[in-house]
């Protein structure tokens, strides 16, 4: 299979923006040029890579495999560029928004090292929920945001014109139940648990998982209480008030007695992505540097080491 690697950026643009028109806008070329490059890439691979639907363009399994290869090449080039420009002075203020578990576990521990590596670069972190982060990004009050999505949520690619999205980390959802509440962890029926579900704010990715489970199981899945912080959810579960779906990252470094944390087939994964407006082709701006640091930190984080 002989692939022209220059076509991979076209496939990546379609994957990140969700459509040919949006990809053309991001790349600064015509939609027909995007379609031509996709057609040639499919000829080179011998597989259909993109399926066009009423809601946008969706990558096939073969397309996802090729896109992942493209992302690896993109990351390798970014690292090489950073090494080449190691003597250059990256300076400026970059405002990054994010949600609690990512900021706490992936970003904050690395801030001192980044400050030493780039003394002229100031990274300002803003912690908030999904709607607020996206609003600040569209208002250009933030330069980039890290947001969470349920990996199977439809419509997650509906980005504003000129906005890009790149994956940082996929991690499994966990089921948290009161200690000893389930006599067996085999063949758990998520629609018939002995306790109600804890409610979560509607914009959180956990809420999408609950909606997906309601649809797939056909069960009512009653919710009680409503929490925002994972520590609150764990305390409620430990008190026997219900069960909760929690992302792996949020459990890192957290000790909570009285709960069992379970891997359950069907829960799926949480996708963490970086969104920003990027009309430049250069990879040497302060925002590009911070994006690279976030990608490398997320790649180095091993979710398997969490509970």
Coordinates of C-alpha atoms in Angstrom, one line a residue:
X1 CA 0.0 0.0 0.0
X2 CA 1.7 3.2 -1.3
X3 CA 0.2 6.3 0.4
X4 CA 1.0 9.9 -0.3
X5 CA 1.3 11.2 3.3
X6 CA 0.3 14.7 2.2
X7 CA -3.2 13.4 1.7
X8 CA -3.4 12.3 5.3
X9 CA -3.9 15.9 6.5
X10 CA -7.1 16.0 4.4
X11 CA -8.5 12.9 6.0
X12 CA -7.6 14.3 9.4
X13 CA -9.4 17.5 8.7
X14 CA -12.5 15.7 7.6
X15 CA -12.4 13.5 10.8
X16 CA -11.9 16.5 13.0
X17 CA -14.5 18.8 11.4
X18 CA -17.1 16.2 10.4
X19 CA -17.5 17.3 6.8
X20 CA -15.9 18.1 3.5
X21 CA -17.0 21.8 3.5
X22 CA -15.7 22.4 7.0
X23 CA -12.5 20.5 6.2
X24 CA -12.0 22.7 3.1
X25 CA -12.5 25.8 5.2
X26 CA -9.9 24.6 7.7
X27 CA -7.4 23.7 5.0
X28 CA -8.0 26.8 2.9
X29 CA -8.8 24.8 -0.2
X30 CA -11.9 24.1 -2.3
X31 CA -14.4 21.3 -1.3
X32 CA -13.8 19.6 -4.7
X33 CA -10.1 19.5 -3.9
X34 CA -10.9 17.8 -0.6
X35 CA -13.1 15.2 -2.4
X36 CA -10.4 14.6 -5.0
X37 CA -7.7 14.0 -2.3
X38 CA -10.1 11.6 -0.5
X39 CA -10.8 9.7 -3.7
X40 CA -7.1 9.4 -4.4
X41 CA -6.4 8.2 -0.9
X42 CA -9.1 5.6 -1.2
X43 CA -7.6 4.4 -4.4
X44 CA -4.1 4.2 -2.8
X45 CA -5.5 2.2 0.2
X46 CA -8.0 0.1 -1.7
X47 CA -10.6 0.8 0.9
X48 CA -13.5 3.2 1.4
X49 CA -12.4 5.7 4.1
X50 CA -15.3 8.1 4.4
X51 CA -19.1 7.6 4.4
X52 CA -21.2 10.7 3.8
X53 CA -24.4 10.9 5.8
X54 CA -27.1 13.6 6.2
X55 CA -25.3 14.7 9.4
X56 CA -21.8 14.9 7.9
X57 CA -18.9 12.6 7.0
X58 CA -18.1 9.6 9.1
X59 CA -14.9 7.6 8.9
X60 CA -15.1 3.9 8.2
X61 CA -13.1 1.4 10.2
X62 CA -10.4 1.6 7.5
X63 CA -10.6 5.4 7.6
X64 CA -10.1 5.4 11.3
X65 CA -7.0 3.2 11.0
X66 CA -5.5 5.5 8.4
X67 CA -6.4 8.6 10.4
X68 CA -4.7 7.2 13.5
X69 CA -1.6 6.6 11.4
X70 CA -1.9 10.2 10.2
X71 CA -2.1 11.4 13.8
X72 CA 1.0 9.5 14.8
X73 CA 2.9 11.1 11.9
X74 CA 1.5 14.5 13.0
X75 CA 2.7 14.0 16.5
X76 CA 6.1 12.8 15.4
X77 CA 6.6 15.9 13.2
X78 CA 5.5 18.1 16.1
X79 CA 8.1 16.6 18.4
X80 CA 10.8 16.9 15.7
X81 CA 9.8 20.5 15.1
X82 CA 10.0 21.3 18.8
X83 CA 13.5 19.7 19.0
X84 CA 14.7 21.7 16.0
X85 CA 13.3 24.9 17.5
X86 CA 14.7 24.1 20.9
X87 CA 16.8 27.1 21.0
X88 CA 14.0 29.4 19.9
X89 CA 12.3 31.5 22.5
X90 CA 8.6 30.7 22.7
X91 CA 6.9 33.5 24.6
X92 CA 3.5 34.8 25.3
X93 CA 0.4 34.1 27.4
X94 CA -1.8 31.1 26.5
X95 CA -5.2 30.7 28.2
X96 CA -6.4 27.1 28.4
X97 CA -9.7 25.9 29.7
X98 CA -10.3 22.5 31.1
X99 CA -12.4 20.3 33.4
X100 CA -11.5 19.2 36.9
X101 CA -10.0 15.7 36.5
X102 CA -7.9 16.6 33.4
X103 CA -6.5 19.8 35.0
X104 CA -5.8 18.1 38.3
X105 CA -4.1 14.9 37.1
X106 CA -2.6 15.7 33.7
X107 CA -1.9 19.5 33.6
X108 CA -1.0 20.7 37.1
X109 CA 1.7 18.2 37.9
X110 CA 3.6 19.2 34.7
X111 CA 3.3 23.0 35.1
X112 CA 6.6 23.4 37.0
X113 CA 8.5 21.5 34.3
X114 CA 6.9 23.4 31.5
X115 CA 7.8 26.7 33.3
X116 CA 11.5 25.6 33.4
X117 CA 11.4 24.4 29.8
X118 CA 9.7 27.5 28.5
X119 CA 10.5 30.4 30.9
X120 CA 9.0 33.0 28.5
X121 CA 5.7 31.1 28.1
X122 CA 2.9 31.8 30.5
X123 CA 0.1 29.1 30.7
X124 CA -3.1 30.3 32.4
X125 CA -5.5 27.5 33.3
X126 CA -9.3 28.2 33.7
X127 CA -11.4 25.4 35.2
X128 CA -15.1 25.3 34.2
X129 CA -17.9 23.1 32.8
X130 CA -18.4 22.3 29.1
X131 CA -20.9 25.1 28.2
X132 CA -18.9 27.8 29.8
X133 CA -15.6 26.6 28.2
X134 CA -17.1 26.5 24.7
X135 CA -18.6 30.0 25.2
X136 CA -15.3 31.4 26.3
X137 CA -13.5 29.8 23.4
X138 CA -16.0 31.2 20.9
X139 CA -15.6 34.6 22.5
X140 CA -11.8 34.2 22.1
X141 CA -11.5 34.7 25.9
X142 CA -9.7 31.3 25.8
X143 CA -7.0 30.2 23.3
X144 CA -7.8 26.4 23.7
X145 CA -10.1 24.2 25.7
X146 CA -9.9 20.6 26.8
X147 CA -13.4 19.0 26.9
X148 CA -14.9 15.6 27.6
X149 CA -17.3 13.6 25.3
X150 CA -18.9 10.3 25.5
X151 CA -17.1 8.5 22.6
X152 CA -20.4 7.3 21.1
X153 CA -22.3 10.6 21.4
X154 CA -23.7 11.8 18.0
X155 CA -23.2 15.3 16.9
X156 CA -19.9 15.7 18.8
X157 CA -18.2 17.0 15.6
X158 CA -20.5 20.0 15.2
X159 CA -17.7 22.6 15.5
X160 CA -17.8 26.3 14.7
X161 CA -16.2 27.4 11.4
X162 CA -12.5 27.5 11.8
X163 CA -12.5 25.5 15.0
X164 CA -10.4 22.3 15.1
X165 CA -10.6 19.3 17.4
X166 CA -7.8 16.8 18.1
X167 CA -8.0 13.7 20.4
X168 CA -5.9 13.7 23.5
X169 CA -7.0 10.6 25.5
X170 CA -9.6 7.8 25.5
X171 CA -10.4 6.3 28.8
X172 CA -12.9 3.7 30.1
X173 CA -15.9 4.6 32.1
X174 CA -16.2 2.9 35.5
X175 CA -19.3 1.8 37.4
X176 CA -19.1 2.8 41.1
X177 CA -21.4 0.9 43.6
X178 CA -21.5 0.6 47.3
X179 CA -19.0 -1.9 48.7
X180 CA -20.5 -5.4 48.5
X181 CA -23.7 -4.2 46.8
X182 CA -23.3 -6.7 44.0
X183 CA -23.0 -10.3 44.9
X184 CA -21.4 -11.0 41.5
X185 CA -19.7 -8.7 39.0
X186 CA -20.3 -11.1 36.1
X187 CA -23.0 -10.4 33.5
X188 CA -24.2 -7.2 35.2
X189 CA -27.5 -6.0 33.9
X190 CA -27.2 -2.2 33.9
X191 CA -30.9 -1.7 33.5
X192 CA -31.7 -3.7 36.7
X193 CA -29.2 -2.6 39.4
X194 CA -30.5 -2.8 43.0
X195 CA -29.9 1.0 43.5
X196 CA -30.9 4.1 41.6
X197 CA -28.5 6.1 39.5
X198 CA -27.0 9.3 40.8
X199 CA -27.9 12.2 38.5
X200 CA -25.2 14.5 37.0
X201 CA -25.4 17.9 35.3
X202 CA -26.8 17.5 31.8
X203 CA -23.8 18.9 29.9
X204 CA -21.4 16.4 31.5
X205 CA -20.3 13.4 29.4
X206 CA -21.6 11.0 32.1
X207 CA -25.1 12.3 31.4
X208 CA -24.7 11.1 27.7
X209 CA -23.7 7.7 29.0
X210 CA -26.9 7.4 31.1
X211 CA -29.0 8.5 28.1
X212 CA -27.3 5.9 25.9
X213 CA -27.9 3.1 28.5
X214 CA -31.5 4.1 28.8
X215 CA -31.9 3.8 25.1
X216 CA -30.0 0.5 24.8
X217 CA -31.6 -1.3 27.8
X218 CA -35.1 0.2 27.5
X219 CA -35.1 0.7 31.3
X220 CA -36.3 3.8 33.1
X221 CA -33.0 4.1 35.1
X222 CA -34.3 6.4 37.8
X223 CA -31.9 9.0 39.0
X224 CA -31.7 10.6 42.5
X225 CA -29.7 13.5 43.8
X226 CA -27.4 15.5 41.4
X227 CA -23.7 15.9 41.7
X228 CA -21.0 17.9 40.0
X229 CA -17.8 16.8 41.7
X230 CA -16.6 13.2 41.6
X231 CA -15.8 13.3 45.3
X232 CA -19.5 14.1 46.0
X233 CA -20.6 11.1 43.8
X234 CA -18.2 8.7 45.7
X235 CA -19.5 10.0 49.0
X236 CA -23.1 9.4 48.0
X237 CA -22.3 5.9 46.7
X238 CA -20.5 5.1 49.9
X239 CA -23.6 6.2 51.8
X240 CA -25.7 3.7 49.8
X241 CA -27.6 6.5 48.0
X242 CA -27.1 5.1 44.5
X243 CA -24.6 4.1 41.8
X244 CA -22.6 6.3 39.4
X245 CA -20.6 6.3 36.2
X246 CA -17.2 7.9 36.7
X247 CA -14.3 8.4 34.3
X248 CA -11.1 6.6 35.1
X249 CA -9.1 9.9 35.2
X250 CA -11.3 11.3 38.0
X251 CA -10.4 8.4 40.2
X252 CA -6.6 9.0 40.0
X253 CA -5.2 9.7 43.4
X254 CA -8.6 9.5 45.1
X255 CA -9.2 7.2 48.0
X256 CA -12.8 6.5 49.0
X257 CA -13.7 3.8 51.4
X258 CA -17.1 2.0 51.1
X259 CA -17.2 1.7 47.3
X260 CA -16.4 -0.9 44.6
X261 CA -15.1 0.4 41.3
X262 CA -16.0 -2.0 38.5
X263 CA -15.1 -2.5 34.8
X264 CA -18.4 -3.3 33.0
X265 CA -18.8 -4.1 29.3
X266 CA -21.1 -1.7 27.6
X267 CA -20.1 1.5 29.4
X268 CA -17.9 2.6 26.6
X269 CA -15.2 5.3 26.9
X270 CA -14.8 8.9 27.6
X271 CA -13.0 10.9 24.8
X272 CA -10.9 13.9 25.8
X273 CA -10.2 16.3 23.0
X274 CA -8.5 19.7 22.5
X275 CA -10.5 22.4 20.7
X276 CA -9.2 25.7 19.4
X277 CA -9.4 28.1 16.5
X278 CA -6.4 27.6 14.3
X279 CA -6.1 29.5 11.0
X280 CA -2.3 29.4 10.9
X281 CA -0.3 26.8 9.0
X282 CA 2.8 27.3 11.3
X283 CA 3.5 25.1 14.2
X284 CA 5.6 27.5 16.2
X285 CA 3.1 29.7 17.9
X286 CA 2.7 29.7 21.7
X287 CA -0.7 28.0 21.4
X288 CA 0.8 25.3 19.1
X289 CA 3.5 24.7 21.8
X290 CA 0.9 24.3 24.5
X291 CA -1.2 22.0 22.4
X292 CA 1.8 19.8 21.8
X293 CA 2.6 19.8 25.6
X294 CA -1.0 18.7 26.3
X295 CA -0.9 15.9 23.7
X296 CA 2.4 14.6 25.1
X297 CA 1.2 14.7 28.7
X298 CA -2.1 13.0 27.8
X299 CA -0.2 10.3 25.9
X300 CA 2.1 9.7 28.8
X301 CA -0.8 9.3 31.3
X302 CA -1.5 5.6 31.9
X303 CA -5.2 5.2 32.8
X304 CA -4.5 1.5 33.6
X305 CA -2.7 2.6 36.8
X306 CA -5.9 4.1 38.2
X307 CA -8.4 2.2 40.3

